[in-house]
Coordinates of C-alpha atoms in Angstrom, one line a residue:
X285 CA -0.1 0.3 0.1
X286 CA 1.2 3.7 -0.7
X287 CA 2.9 5.1 2.4
X288 CA 1.6 9.0 1.5
X289 CA 0.4 10.7 4.5
X290 CA -3.3 10.7 4.6
X291 CA -4.8 13.6 7.6
X292 CA -8.1 12.5 8.3
X293 CA -9.7 16.0 8.6
X294 CA -13.2 15.2 7.4
X295 CA -15.4 16.7 4.6
X296 CA -13.8 20.5 3.9
X297 CA -15.8 23.3 4.9
X298 CA -16.7 26.1 2.5
X299 CA -16.0 29.2 2.9
X300 CA -18.8 31.4 4.1
X301 CA -20.9 28.8 5.1
X302 CA -22.0 26.7 8.3
X303 CA -20.5 23.6 8.8
X304 CA -23.1 20.6 7.5
X305 CA -24.5 18.7 10.1
X306 CA -25.0 15.1 10.0
X307 CA -28.6 14.0 9.1
X308 CA -30.5 11.3 10.6
X309 CA -30.4 8.3 8.4
X310 CA -34.2 8.2 7.8
X311 CA -34.0 11.8 7.1
X312 CA -31.1 11.5 4.6
X313 CA -33.6 8.7 3.3
X314 CA -36.3 10.6 3.0
X315 CA -34.8 13.1 0.1
X316 CA -34.7 11.3 -3.3
X317 CA -31.8 12.9 -4.9
X318 CA -29.7 12.9 -1.9
X319 CA -30.6 9.4 -1.5
X320 CA -29.2 8.9 -5.0
X321 CA -26.3 10.6 -4.5
X322 CA -25.2 8.3 -1.1
X323 CA -26.2 4.9 -2.7
X324 CA -23.9 5.9 -5.7
X325 CA -21.1 6.9 -3.7
X326 CA -21.4 3.6 -1.5
X327 CA -21.5 1.9 -5.1
X328 CA -18.0 3.6 -6.2
X329 CA -16.4 3.6 -2.3
X330 CA -16.9 -0.2 -2.2
X331 CA -15.8 -1.2 -5.7
X332 CA -12.4 0.5 -5.5
X333 CA -9.3 -1.6 -5.7
X334 CA -8.6 -3.1 -2.1
X335 CA -5.5 -1.9 -1.9
X336 CA -5.7 1.7 -2.1
X337 CA -5.4 3.2 1.4
X338 CA -9.0 5.0 0.9
X339 CA -10.9 1.8 -0.5
X340 CA -13.9 0.4 1.8
X341 CA -11.9 -2.2 2.5
X342 CA -8.6 -0.9 3.7
X343 CA -10.4 1.8 5.8
X344 CA -13.1 -0.8 7.0
X345 CA -9.6 -3.1 8.0
X346 CA -8.3 -0.3 10.6
X347 CA -10.9 -1.0 12.7
X348 CA -10.1 -4.7 12.7
X349 CA -9.1 -7.5 10.4
X350 CA -7.3 -7.9 7.9
X351 CA -4.6 -7.9 10.5
X352 CA -1.7 -5.6 8.3
X353 CA -0.6 -2.1 8.4
X354 CA -2.9 0.4 7.1
X355 CA -1.1 2.6 4.5
X356 CA 2.6 1.6 6.2
X357 CA 1.1 2.8 9.8
X358 CA 2.6 0.7 13.0
X359 CA -0.4 0.5 15.6
X360 CA 0.0 2.3 18.9
X361 CA 2.5 -0.6 20.4
X362 CA 4.6 -0.4 17.7
X363 CA 3.2 -3.9 15.8
X364 CA 2.9 -4.2 12.3
X365 CA -0.4 -6.1 13.0
X366 CA -2.2 -3.6 11.7
X367 CA -5.2 -3.4 14.5
X368 CA -5.9 0.0 15.7
X369 CA -8.9 0.3 17.1
X370 CA -9.5 1.0 21.1
X371 CA -12.2 -0.6 22.8
X372 CA -12.4 -1.1 26.7
X373 CA -10.3 2.5 27.5
X374 CA -10.9 6.0 28.3
X375 CA -9.9 7.0 24.5
X376 CA -12.7 4.8 23.1
X377 CA -14.7 7.6 21.7
X378 CA -11.8 9.7 21.2
X379 CA -10.3 7.2 19.2
X380 CA -13.6 6.7 16.8
X381 CA -14.0 10.4 15.7
X382 CA -11.2 11.1 13.4
X383 CA -12.0 7.4 12.2
X384 CA -15.2 8.4 11.4
X385 CA -13.5 11.8 9.9
X386 CA -10.9 9.8 7.2
X387 CA -14.0 7.4 6.2
X388 CA -16.6 10.8 6.0
X389 CA -14.1 12.4 3.5
X390 CA -13.5 9.7 1.4
X391 CA -17.4 9.0 1.0
X392 CA -17.5 12.7 0.7
X393 CA -15.3 12.7 -2.5
X394 CA -17.0 10.1 -3.9
X395 CA -20.3 12.1 -3.6
X396 CA -18.7 14.6 -5.5
X397 CA -17.4 12.0 -7.9
X398 CA -20.7 10.7 -8.6
X399 CA -21.9 14.4 -9.0
X400 CA -19.8 14.8 -12.2
X401 CA -21.5 12.0 -13.8
X402 CA -24.7 13.9 -14.1
X403 CA -25.6 16.7 -16.8
X404 CA -24.8 20.5 -16.1
X405 CA -28.3 21.1 -15.7
X406 CA -29.2 18.6 -13.2
X407 CA -25.8 19.5 -11.8
X408 CA -27.1 22.8 -10.7
X409 CA -29.7 20.8 -8.3
X410 CA -27.4 18.3 -7.0
X411 CA -24.6 20.6 -6.0
X412 CA -25.9 22.1 -2.9
X413 CA -26.5 18.5 -1.4
X414 CA -23.4 17.5 -2.8
X415 CA -21.3 20.1 -1.1
X416 CA -23.5 19.7 2.2
X417 CA -22.8 16.1 2.5
X418 CA -22.2 14.2 5.7
X419 CA -22.4 10.6 6.9
X420 CA -26.0 10.1 8.3
X421 CA -26.2 8.5 12.1
X422 CA -29.0 6.1 12.9
X423 CA -30.6 7.3 16.1
X424 CA -31.7 3.5 16.9
X425 CA -32.8 4.9 20.6
X426 CA -35.4 7.3 18.9
X427 CA -36.2 5.3 16.1
X428 CA -36.0 1.7 16.4
X429 CA -37.5 0.6 13.4
X430 CA -34.6 -0.6 11.1
X431 CA -34.8 1.5 8.1
X432 CA -36.3 -0.6 5.1
X433 CA -33.6 0.7 2.6
X434 CA -31.1 -1.6 5.0
X435 CA -32.7 -4.3 4.8
X436 CA -33.5 -5.0 1.1
X437 CA -30.8 -6.9 -1.1
X438 CA -32.0 -4.7 -4.3
X439 CA -32.4 -0.9 -4.3
X440 CA -32.8 1.2 -7.5
X441 CA -30.9 3.8 -8.7
X442 CA -30.6 6.4 -11.5
X443 CA -26.9 7.3 -13.0
X444 CA -25.9 10.4 -14.3
X445 CA -24.7 10.0 -17.5
X446 CA -27.3 8.0 -19.0
X447 CA -30.3 8.8 -16.8
X448 CA -31.0 4.9 -16.7
X449 CA -32.5 3.5 -13.5
X450 CA -31.1 0.2 -12.9
X451 CA -31.6 -2.3 -9.7
X452 CA -28.1 -3.0 -8.1
X453 CA -27.0 -4.7 -5.2
X454 CA -27.7 -2.6 -2.3
X455 CA -24.7 -0.9 -0.9
X456 CA -26.6 -0.3 2.3
X457 CA -27.5 -4.0 2.8
X458 CA -24.2 -5.6 2.9
X459 CA -20.2 -5.4 1.4
X460 CA -18.6 -7.8 -0.8
X461 CA -15.6 -8.6 0.7
X462 CA -12.5 -8.8 -2.6
X463 CA -10.7 -11.2 -4.1
X464 CA -7.5 -11.8 -1.8
X465 CA -7.3 -13.6 1.3
X466 CA -4.5 -12.9 4.5
X467 CA -2.3 -15.0 5.5
X468 CA 0.3 -14.4 8.4
X469 CA 4.1 -15.6 8.3
X470 CA 2.9 -19.1 9.4
X471 CA 0.6 -19.8 6.6
X472 CA -2.4 -19.5 9.3
X473 CA -5.8 -18.1 7.2
X474 CA -6.3 -15.2 9.9
X475 CA -9.3 -13.4 8.3
X476 CA -12.0 -15.7 7.9
X477 CA -13.9 -13.9 5.1
X478 CA -13.8 -15.8 1.6
X479 CA -13.0 -13.5 -1.5
X480 CA -17.0 -12.6 -2.9
X481 CA -18.1 -13.6 0.4
X482 CA -20.7 -10.6 2.0
X483 CA -21.2 -9.2 5.0
X484 CA -24.0 -10.9 6.9
X485 CA -26.5 -9.6 9.9
X486 CA -28.8 -12.0 12.0
X487 CA -31.9 -13.4 10.3
X488 CA -30.9 -12.2 6.5
X489 CA -32.7 -15.1 5.1
X490 CA -36.1 -13.3 5.2
X491 CA -34.7 -10.4 3.9
X492 CA -34.3 -8.7 7.3
X493 CA -38.1 -8.7 8.3
X494 CA -36.7 -10.7 11.4
X495 CA -34.2 -8.3 12.4
X496 CA -36.8 -5.4 11.6
X497 CA -39.6 -7.1 13.9
X498 CA -37.3 -7.5 16.6
X499 CA -36.1 -3.7 16.8
X500 CA -39.5 -2.6 17.0
X501 CA -40.3 -1.3 20.3
X502 CA -42.0 -3.8 22.3
X503 CA -45.7 -4.1 23.6
X504 CA -46.0 -4.8 27.1
X505 CA -48.1 -6.2 30.4
X506 CA -50.1 -3.0 31.6
X507 CA -53.0 -4.1 30.3
X508 CA -51.5 -4.8 26.5
X509 CA -51.0 -1.1 26.9
X510 CA -47.3 0.9 26.8
X511 CA -44.2 0.5 25.6
X512 CA -40.5 -0.2 27.3
X513 CA -37.1 0.2 24.6
X514 CA -34.7 -0.8 27.0
X515 CA -32.1 0.9 25.0
X516 CA -33.5 4.5 24.8
X517 CA -33.5 3.9 28.4
X518 CA -30.0 3.4 29.0
X519 CA -29.3 6.5 26.8
X520 CA -31.7 9.0 29.2
X521 CA -30.1 7.7 32.0
X522 CA -26.5 8.4 31.1
X523 CA -26.7 11.8 29.7
X524 CA -29.4 12.9 32.3
X525 CA -26.9 11.9 35.6
X526 CA -24.5 14.4 34.3
X527 CA -25.5 17.4 36.5
X528 CA -26.5 15.6 39.6
X529 CA -23.2 13.3 39.9
X530 CA -20.1 15.3 39.7
X531 CA -18.5 12.0 40.1
X532 CA -20.0 10.2 37.5
X533 CA -17.1 10.8 34.8
X534 CA -15.9 10.9 31.4
X535 CA -14.3 8.0 31.6
X536 CA -17.5 6.2 33.3
X537 CA -19.6 7.5 30.9
X538 CA -17.3 6.5 27.6
X539 CA -15.6 3.1 28.8
X540 CA -17.0 -0.4 29.8
X541 CA -13.8 -1.3 31.4
X542 CA -15.0 -2.1 35.0
X543 CA -13.1 0.2 37.8
X544 CA -13.3 -1.1 41.1
X545 CA -14.6 2.0 42.9
X546 CA -17.3 1.0 45.0
X547 CA -19.7 2.5 42.7
X548 CA -22.6 0.4 41.8
X549 CA -24.2 3.5 39.7
X550 CA -21.0 3.4 37.4
X551 CA -21.6 0.1 35.5
X552 CA -23.0 1.8 32.0
X553 CA -21.3 3.3 29.7
X554 CA -22.1 4.5 26.4
X555 CA -19.7 2.1 25.2
X556 CA -21.9 -0.5 26.6
X557 CA -24.9 0.4 24.9
X558 CA -22.4 0.7 21.7
X559 CA -22.1 -2.9 22.4
X560 CA -25.8 -3.8 22.6
X561 CA -26.2 -2.7 18.9
X562 CA -23.9 -4.9 17.6
X563 CA -24.7 -7.5 19.5
X564 CA -28.1 -6.9 18.3
X565 CA -27.5 -6.7 14.9
X566 CA -24.6 -9.8 14.6
X567 CA -23.2 -11.5 12.3
X568 CA -20.6 -9.5 10.6
X569 CA -21.3 -6.4 12.9
X570 CA -21.3 -8.4 16.0
X571 CA -17.8 -9.1 15.7
X572 CA -14.8 -6.7 16.3
X573 CA -12.8 -8.0 12.9
X574 CA -15.3 -7.8 10.9
X575 CA -18.2 -5.0 12.0
X576 CA -16.7 -1.8 9.9
X577 CA -17.3 -3.8 6.9
X578 CA -21.0 -3.6 7.4
X579 CA -22.6 -0.6 5.7
X580 CA -24.5 0.0 9.4
X581 CA -21.4 0.4 11.1
X582 CA -20.4 4.0 10.2
X583 CA -24.0 5.4 11.0
X584 CA -24.1 3.5 14.1
X585 CA -20.5 4.9 14.9
X586 CA -21.7 8.4 14.0
X587 CA -24.9 8.2 16.4
X588 CA -22.3 6.8 19.7
X589 CA -20.4 10.0 18.4
X590 CA -23.3 12.4 18.7
X591 CA -24.0 10.9 21.8
X592 CA -20.6 11.6 23.2
X593 CA -20.8 15.1 22.1
X594 CA -24.3 15.3 23.7
X595 CA -22.2 14.6 26.9
X596 CA -19.4 16.9 26.3
X597 CA -21.4 19.7 25.1
X598 CA -18.6 19.5 22.1
X599 CA -18.4 21.0 18.3
X600 CA -21.5 21.1 16.1
X601 CA -21.6 18.4 14.0
X602 CA -25.1 16.9 14.5
X603 CA -28.7 18.6 14.1
X604 CA -29.2 19.4 18.0
X605 CA -26.0 20.8 18.5
X606 CA -25.4 23.2 15.3
X607 CA -28.6 25.8 16.5
X608 CA -26.8 26.2 19.8
X609 CA -23.5 27.2 18.3
X610 CA -23.4 30.6 19.4
X611 CA -25.6 30.5 22.8
X612 CA -23.8 30.5 26.2
X613 CA -22.8 27.4 28.0
X614 CA -25.8 28.0 30.2
X615 CA -28.1 28.2 27.7
X616 CA -26.3 25.5 25.5
X617 CA -26.9 23.2 28.9
X618 CA -30.6 24.1 28.8
X619 CA -30.9 23.3 25.5
X620 CA -29.5 19.6 26.0
X621 CA -31.4 18.8 28.9
X622 CA -34.5 19.9 27.2
X623 CA -33.7 17.9 24.1
X624 CA -32.7 14.7 25.9
X625 CA -36.1 14.7 27.6
X626 CA -38.1 14.9 24.9
X627 CA -36.0 12.7 22.7
X628 CA -35.3 9.8 25.0
X629 CA -37.1 10.5 28.9
X630 CA -38.6 7.2 29.8
X631 CA -42.0 7.1 30.2
X632 CA -41.7 7.3 34.1
X633 CA -39.9 10.2 34.0
X634 CA -42.2 12.0 32.0
X635 CA -45.2 11.0 33.9
X636 CA -42.7 12.4 36.7
X637 CA -42.6 15.4 34.6
X638 CA -46.0 15.9 34.4
X639 CA -46.2 17.2 38.0
X640 CA -49.7 16.9 39.3
X641 CA -51.4 17.6 36.3
X642 CA -53.8 14.6 36.1
X643 CA -55.1 15.5 32.9
X644 CA -51.6 15.3 31.2
X645 CA -51.3 12.0 33.0
X646 CA -55.1 10.9 31.1
X647 CA -53.2 11.9 28.0
X648 CA -50.4 10.0 28.4
X649 CA -52.0 6.4 29.6
X650 CA -54.2 7.1 26.3
X651 CA -51.1 7.0 24.2
X652 CA -49.7 4.3 25.8
X653 CA -53.1 2.6 25.0
X654 CA -52.5 2.8 21.5
X655 CA -50.5 1.2 19.1
X656 CA -46.6 2.0 20.4
X657 CA -45.3 5.6 19.1
X658 CA -41.9 7.0 19.1
X659 CA -41.3 8.8 22.1
X660 CA -41.4 12.0 20.2
X661 CA -44.6 11.9 19.4
X662 CA -45.5 10.9 22.6
X663 CA -44.3 14.2 24.0
X664 CA -45.9 16.3 21.0
X665 CA -48.9 14.7 21.8
X666 CA -49.3 15.9 25.5
X667 CA -48.1 19.3 24.6
X668 CA -51.2 22.0 25.0
X669 CA -53.3 22.5 22.0
X670 CA -51.8 25.7 20.9
X671 CA -48.2 24.8 21.2
X672 CA -48.7 21.7 19.7
X673 CA -50.2 23.7 16.8
X674 CA -46.9 25.5 15.8
X675 CA -45.1 22.3 15.4
X676 CA -47.2 20.0 13.8
X677 CA -46.5 16.0 13.0
X678 CA -46.0 15.4 9.7
X679 CA -48.4 13.2 7.8
X680 CA -45.6 11.0 6.5
X681 CA -43.8 7.4 7.8
X682 CA -40.3 9.0 8.0
X683 CA -39.0 11.7 9.1
X684 CA -39.1 14.9 6.9
X685 CA -37.2 18.1 6.6
X686 CA -38.2 21.2 3.9
X687 CA -34.3 22.6 4.3
X688 CA -31.1 21.8 5.2
X689 CA -31.5 24.6 8.1
X690 CA -34.9 22.9 9.8
X691 CA -33.2 19.6 10.3
X692 CA -33.1 19.8 13.8
X693 CA -36.7 20.4 14.0
X694 CA -37.4 17.2 12.8
X695 CA -40.5 15.1 14.7
X696 CA -41.3 12.1 12.8
X697 CA -44.5 9.4 13.0
X698 CA -48.1 9.3 12.2
X699 CA -49.8 11.6 14.8
X700 CA -51.7 9.6 17.3
X701 CA -55.3 10.4 17.1
X702 CA -57.2 13.5 18.4
X703 CA -60.0 11.5 20.4
X704 CA -58.7 10.4 23.9
X705 CA -60.0 7.0 25.2
X706 CA -60.7 6.5 28.7
X707 CA -58.2 4.6 30.5
X708 CA -58.0 3.5 34.2
X709 CA -54.9 4.6 35.9
X710 CA -54.0 2.6 38.2
X711 CA -53.5 3.5 41.7
X712 CA -49.6 3.2 42.2
X713 CA -49.4 6.0 38.8
X714 CA -51.7 8.8 40.6
X715 CA -49.2 8.3 43.8
X716 CA -46.1 8.4 41.7
X717 CA -47.3 11.3 39.8
X718 CA -48.0 13.2 42.9
X719 CA -44.5 12.2 45.1
X720 CA -41.4 14.3 44.7
X721 CA -39.5 11.2 44.7
X722 CA -39.5 7.7 42.8
X723 CA -37.1 4.6 43.0
X724 CA -35.6 3.9 39.7
X725 CA -34.2 0.0 39.6
X726 CA -30.8 -1.2 37.4
X727 CA -29.6 -4.7 36.4
X728 CA -25.8 -4.5 36.8
X729 CA -23.6 -7.1 35.1
X730 CA -20.1 -7.4 35.0
X731 CA -18.1 -10.2 33.2
X732 CA -14.2 -11.2 31.9
X733 CA -14.7 -9.4 28.5
X734 CA -12.4 -12.6 26.8
X735 CA -14.0 -15.5 29.1
X736 CA -15.8 -16.8 26.1
X737 CA -13.0 -16.1 23.4
X738 CA -15.6 -13.8 21.6
X739 CA -18.8 -11.9 21.7
X740 CA -21.9 -12.7 24.1
X741 CA -24.8 -11.5 25.6
X742 CA -26.8 -11.9 28.7
X743 CA -30.7 -11.3 28.8
X744 CA -32.4 -10.1 31.5
X745 CA -35.6 -11.4 31.9
X746 CA -39.0 -10.4 34.2
X747 CA -40.4 -14.1 34.3
X748 CA -39.7 -17.1 33.3
X749 CA -37.7 -17.6 29.8
X750 CA -39.3 -19.2 26.9
X751 CA -37.8 -22.7 25.5
X752 CA -37.1 -21.2 22.3
X753 CA -33.6 -20.2 23.4
X754 CA -32.6 -19.0 19.6
X755 CA -35.2 -16.3 19.5
X756 CA -34.6 -15.2 23.3
X757 CA -34.1 -11.3 22.1
X758 CA -37.8 -11.4 21.0
X759 CA -38.8 -13.3 24.3
X760 CA -41.9 -11.8 25.7
X761 CA -40.6 -11.4 29.3
X762 CA -36.9 -9.8 27.9
X763 CA -36.1 -6.7 29.5
X764 CA -33.4 -5.8 28.3
X765 CA -30.0 -7.3 27.0
X766 CA -26.3 -6.6 27.7
X767 CA -23.6 -7.3 24.7
X768 CA -19.8 -7.8 25.0
X769 CA -18.6 -7.1 21.9
X770 CA -15.3 -9.4 22.3
X771 CA -12.3 -10.5 19.7
X772 CA -11.3 -14.2 19.3
X773 CA -8.2 -14.2 21.1
X774 CA -7.2 -17.1 19.1
X775 CA -7.2 -15.2 15.8
X776 CA -7.2 -11.8 16.4
X777 CA -4.0 -9.5 15.8
X778 CA -5.1 -6.9 18.5
X779 CA -2.6 -6.2 21.0
X780 CA -4.8 -4.7 23.1
X781 CA -7.1 -7.3 23.2
X782 CA -4.6 -10.2 23.6
X783 CA -3.0 -7.8 27.0
X784 CA -6.4 -7.4 28.2
X785 CA -7.4 -11.2 28.1
X786 CA -4.4 -11.8 29.9
X787 CA -5.2 -9.4 32.4
X788 CA -8.6 -10.9 32.9
X789 CA -10.3 -7.7 32.1
X790 CA -13.9 -7.0 33.6
X791 CA -16.3 -4.9 31.4
X792 CA -19.9 -3.7 32.8
X793 CA -23.0 -2.7 31.8
X794 CA -26.4 -2.0 33.0
X795 CA -30.2 -2.9 32.3
X796 CA -32.5 -0.6 33.4
X797 CA -35.5 -2.4 35.0
X798 CA -38.3 0.4 35.9
X799 CA -39.7 0.7 32.5
X800 CA -40.8 -2.7 32.6
X801 CA -41.9 -2.4 36.4
X802 CA -44.1 0.4 35.4
X803 CA -45.3 -2.1 33.0
X804 CA -46.1 -4.4 35.4
X805 CA -48.2 -2.4 37.8
X806 CA -50.9 -4.0 37.9
X807 CA -49.2 -7.3 38.8
X808 CA -46.5 -5.7 41.4
X809 CA -49.5 -4.4 42.8
X810 CA -48.2 -1.3 43.9
X811 CA -44.6 0.7 43.3
X812 CA -43.8 0.7 47.2
X813 CA -40.0 -0.5 47.2
X814 CA -40.9 -3.8 49.6
X815 CA -43.4 -4.8 46.8
X816 CA -41.4 -4.0 43.8
X817 CA -38.0 -5.9 45.5
X818 CA -40.2 -8.8 46.6
X819 CA -41.0 -9.1 42.5
X820 CA -38.1 -9.0 41.5
X821 CA -36.4 -11.5 43.8
X822 CA -39.4 -13.6 42.5
X823 CA -39.5 -12.9 39.1
X824 CA -35.8 -11.4 37.8
X825 CA -34.0 -14.0 35.6
X826 CA -31.7 -13.8 33.0
X827 CA -29.7 -16.2 30.1
X828 CA -26.5 -16.7 28.8
X829 CA -25.9 -16.7 24.9
X830 CA -22.5 -17.2 22.8
X831 CA -22.4 -15.3 19.6
X832 CA -20.8 -18.8 18.3
X833 CA -23.7 -20.5 19.0
X834 CA -27.1 -18.9 19.9
X835 CA -29.4 -21.9 19.1
X836 CA -28.8 -22.5 23.1
X837 CA -28.1 -21.0 26.1
X838 CA -24.8 -21.4 28.3
X839 CA -25.2 -22.9 31.3
X840 CA -24.9 -20.2 34.4
X841 CA -23.5 -22.8 36.8
X842 CA -19.8 -22.9 34.3
X843 CA -19.6 -19.2 35.1
X844 CA -20.3 -18.8 38.7
X845 CA -17.7 -16.3 40.4
X846 CA -17.0 -14.8 36.9
X847 CA -20.4 -13.4 35.4
X848 CA -21.8 -11.3 38.4
X849 CA -25.1 -9.8 38.4
X850 CA -26.8 -7.7 41.2
X851 CA -29.5 -5.0 41.4
X852 CA -29.2 -1.8 42.2
X853 CA -31.4 1.3 43.0
X854 CA -31.2 5.1 43.2
X855 CA -33.9 7.7 44.3
X856 CA -34.5 10.2 42.1
X857 CA -36.2 13.7 42.5
X858 CA -38.5 15.6 40.4
X859 CA -36.9 18.7 39.7
X860 CA -38.4 21.9 40.8
X861 CA -38.0 23.3 36.9
X862 CA -40.1 20.7 34.9
X863 CA -38.1 22.1 32.2
X864 CA -34.9 20.5 34.3
X865 CA -33.8 17.0 34.7
X866 CA -34.2 15.1 37.7
X867 CA -32.0 14.8 40.6
X868 CA -30.2 11.2 41.2
X869 CA -29.3 10.2 45.0
X870 CA -27.4 7.8 46.6
X871 CA -27.4 4.6 44.9
X872 CA -28.7 1.4 47.1
X873 CA -27.7 -2.2 45.9
X874 CA -30.5 -4.9 46.9
X875 CA -28.8 -8.1 47.2
X876 CA -31.9 -9.9 48.3
X877 CA -32.9 -9.9 45.3
X878 CA -30.0 -11.9 43.5
X879 CA -28.6 -13.7 46.5
X880 CA -30.2 -16.8 45.9
X881 CA -29.9 -16.8 42.3
X882 CA -27.0 -18.6 40.0
X883 CA -24.0 -16.0 39.3
X884 CA -26.2 -13.4 41.1
X885 CA -24.1 -11.8 43.8
X886 CA -24.7 -11.6 47.7
X887 CA -24.4 -9.7 50.7
X888 CA -20.9 -9.6 51.1
X889 CA -19.9 -9.6 47.3
X890 CA -22.3 -7.1 45.7
X891 CA -20.2 -3.9 44.7
X892 CA -21.6 -0.7 46.7
X893 CA -23.4 -2.6 49.2
X894 CA -22.8 -0.8 52.5
X895 CA -25.6 -2.1 54.7
X896 CA -25.8 -4.7 57.3
X897 CA -26.3 -8.4 56.2
X898 CA -28.8 -10.6 57.6
X899 CA -27.2 -12.7 60.6
X900 CA -25.1 -15.3 58.7
X901 CA -25.7 -14.7 55.2
X902 CA -22.9 -14.6 52.3

C-alpha cells in the first residue's frame, strides 16, 4: 500500500458557509436526490481496489481485520499487526472520532465524483446536496425500526450519464469482500472471509424482516398498553445524570472497563450501549474483526459520536448542536436538557415531569393504550393544543425536513388519534405523579470480557424464559440485553485485546428495570419499594448466550464467580423546574434480589452495598 500521509480532516468546510451537519439516516433517505447520490457514492467506494488506502476495504480494515498495516502505519504498540482500534478504554470515543472523519472525507469525495456524472443542468440541483454531504447517523434509541432500505438486497438508483434507472446490489445491505485473502507468516488463514463473500447480519435469510421486527418497540403487560425500549432508557439515564452526579466522569461515561471504585452507579457506559447494538445486529456487525465492513457500522458510530458530543457539549456536527453554536454555555445546557428529555425520556420520567397535572397523565395513559409510538410523538401529543399547533407532526411515515436549516426541528411519525379514549389509571401511578421522589431500578452486570473467546450476550427477563433459546431477544418477558463486543483471542491481531485477556479485564453494563416495572404495575400491585423488591426477587432472571452458538443457552453454573449480576436502586427527585433534569441521590444495591440466584451476587460481594447483611448471610 501507499505510504503517502493521509490526514483525517473530514469533508471540507466551504468558505463563508456554516459547517454542514450529519443527518439522521431516515431524514437522508427521505430526500430522493440525496439518497441517490449516497447510494451511488457507496457503490463507488465499495468497488475501489482493496489495495488503495482510501478504499472501503482498507478503511474498514483499520478497525479490525485483515491484520495488516494501513498505509504503512504501525499500530499504537509499534506492531505491524494492523489493529488500531481501542475498546474498553477511556479513549474509546475519541479514537473513533477521527476514524469517522477519514471515512467520511472519502465518502464525500465519492459523492463529488458521482455528481460530475450528471448533466450540467442536473448538477445545479444536486450540487448543494453534494457540497453539504455528511455521513448519516442512525438514532436507534429514538427510531428503533431499521429503515427498509437497509434490509433489502436490491435497490434502485438513477445513473447520471444515461439517466438509466437500475436495480443494483444494495450497498446499504451488505459489502462484498474482495478477491484476496490474509495469510500470516506461518501460513495461517487469519481473516476468515472468503473472496466474494458478503457481510451478514442476523436473520438475513428473510430479507431482514425478523431483524426489523425485533427492533420495533415492544408491547407490555400493562393492560396490553405501553412500551419499553431499554436502549432508549439507557441513553436517557447516561445523559441525564451529568449534572447531579459530579463523580460520574467522562471515563465512566465513555468506557465499559470495570473500575473497582465501590460505586454501583458506574456500571453503564456509552461503550456498553454501543456493544448492545453490535450484538443485536449480529453477524459481521457482532464481531470486532469484521464489524466495520458492514454499512450499518458507520451510521451506528456516528450516533455514538453524537451522544458523546451531547455529553461533552462539544462541536456542532449534529442538528441539535448546530442551532446552539452561538449561545452561552448555560443556555446550551438548558437546550441539551430539553432535547434529552424530549427524545429519550422514559415514560416514568415523563409522567413524573407532568407534576400533578392529572389531565396530562390521562393523555399519557391514553397514548400508551394506542399502538406503540415513538417517544417524540408521545411528547408532542401531550403539549397544550396551542403549542402543538406551532409544530405539527408531518403526515409521512418517515422524517422530513423542508430545508437543511430545519433538520434539527424534525419530529417524525403518524400523529396520534385526536380522540381521548378513557383509560383507568392505576392507583400506583397516581401516587407516583404526586410524589416528589421515586425509585429507579437497574440490573448491574460484570464479567471478564474475553472469558468466552468471542462476543456474548446476557438477556435480562422478568418472568420465566421461553423454551425458544434461539429467539431469546424476542422473548415476551425480556427487559433488555447486555452484549459484550469481544474478539476471538485465538485469531485476532489486536495486541491490546490479547493483553486485556491476559489481565482478565472485566467489563460492565446495566439494564434499566423501571420501565418494565411500570409496565407490570398491575401485577406487582404497588410501586412501594418492598413490593417491587419482592417481585424482582421472585421474577428477575437472566440467560447467557454466546455469539458462536445462539441456538442454546450457556449453563450459568459454568460461570459462577465470573459473571456477576446484581440489582441496584437510586432515589430520583423530581425537578422543581419541569424543564430541568431530575436529581439522582445515593445509589443503594439490593442484594436480597440476587443472593439466591446462580451468578447473582450476595450480601458480601455486591459492589456498593454498605448495609448490614442478615445474620449468617453470604
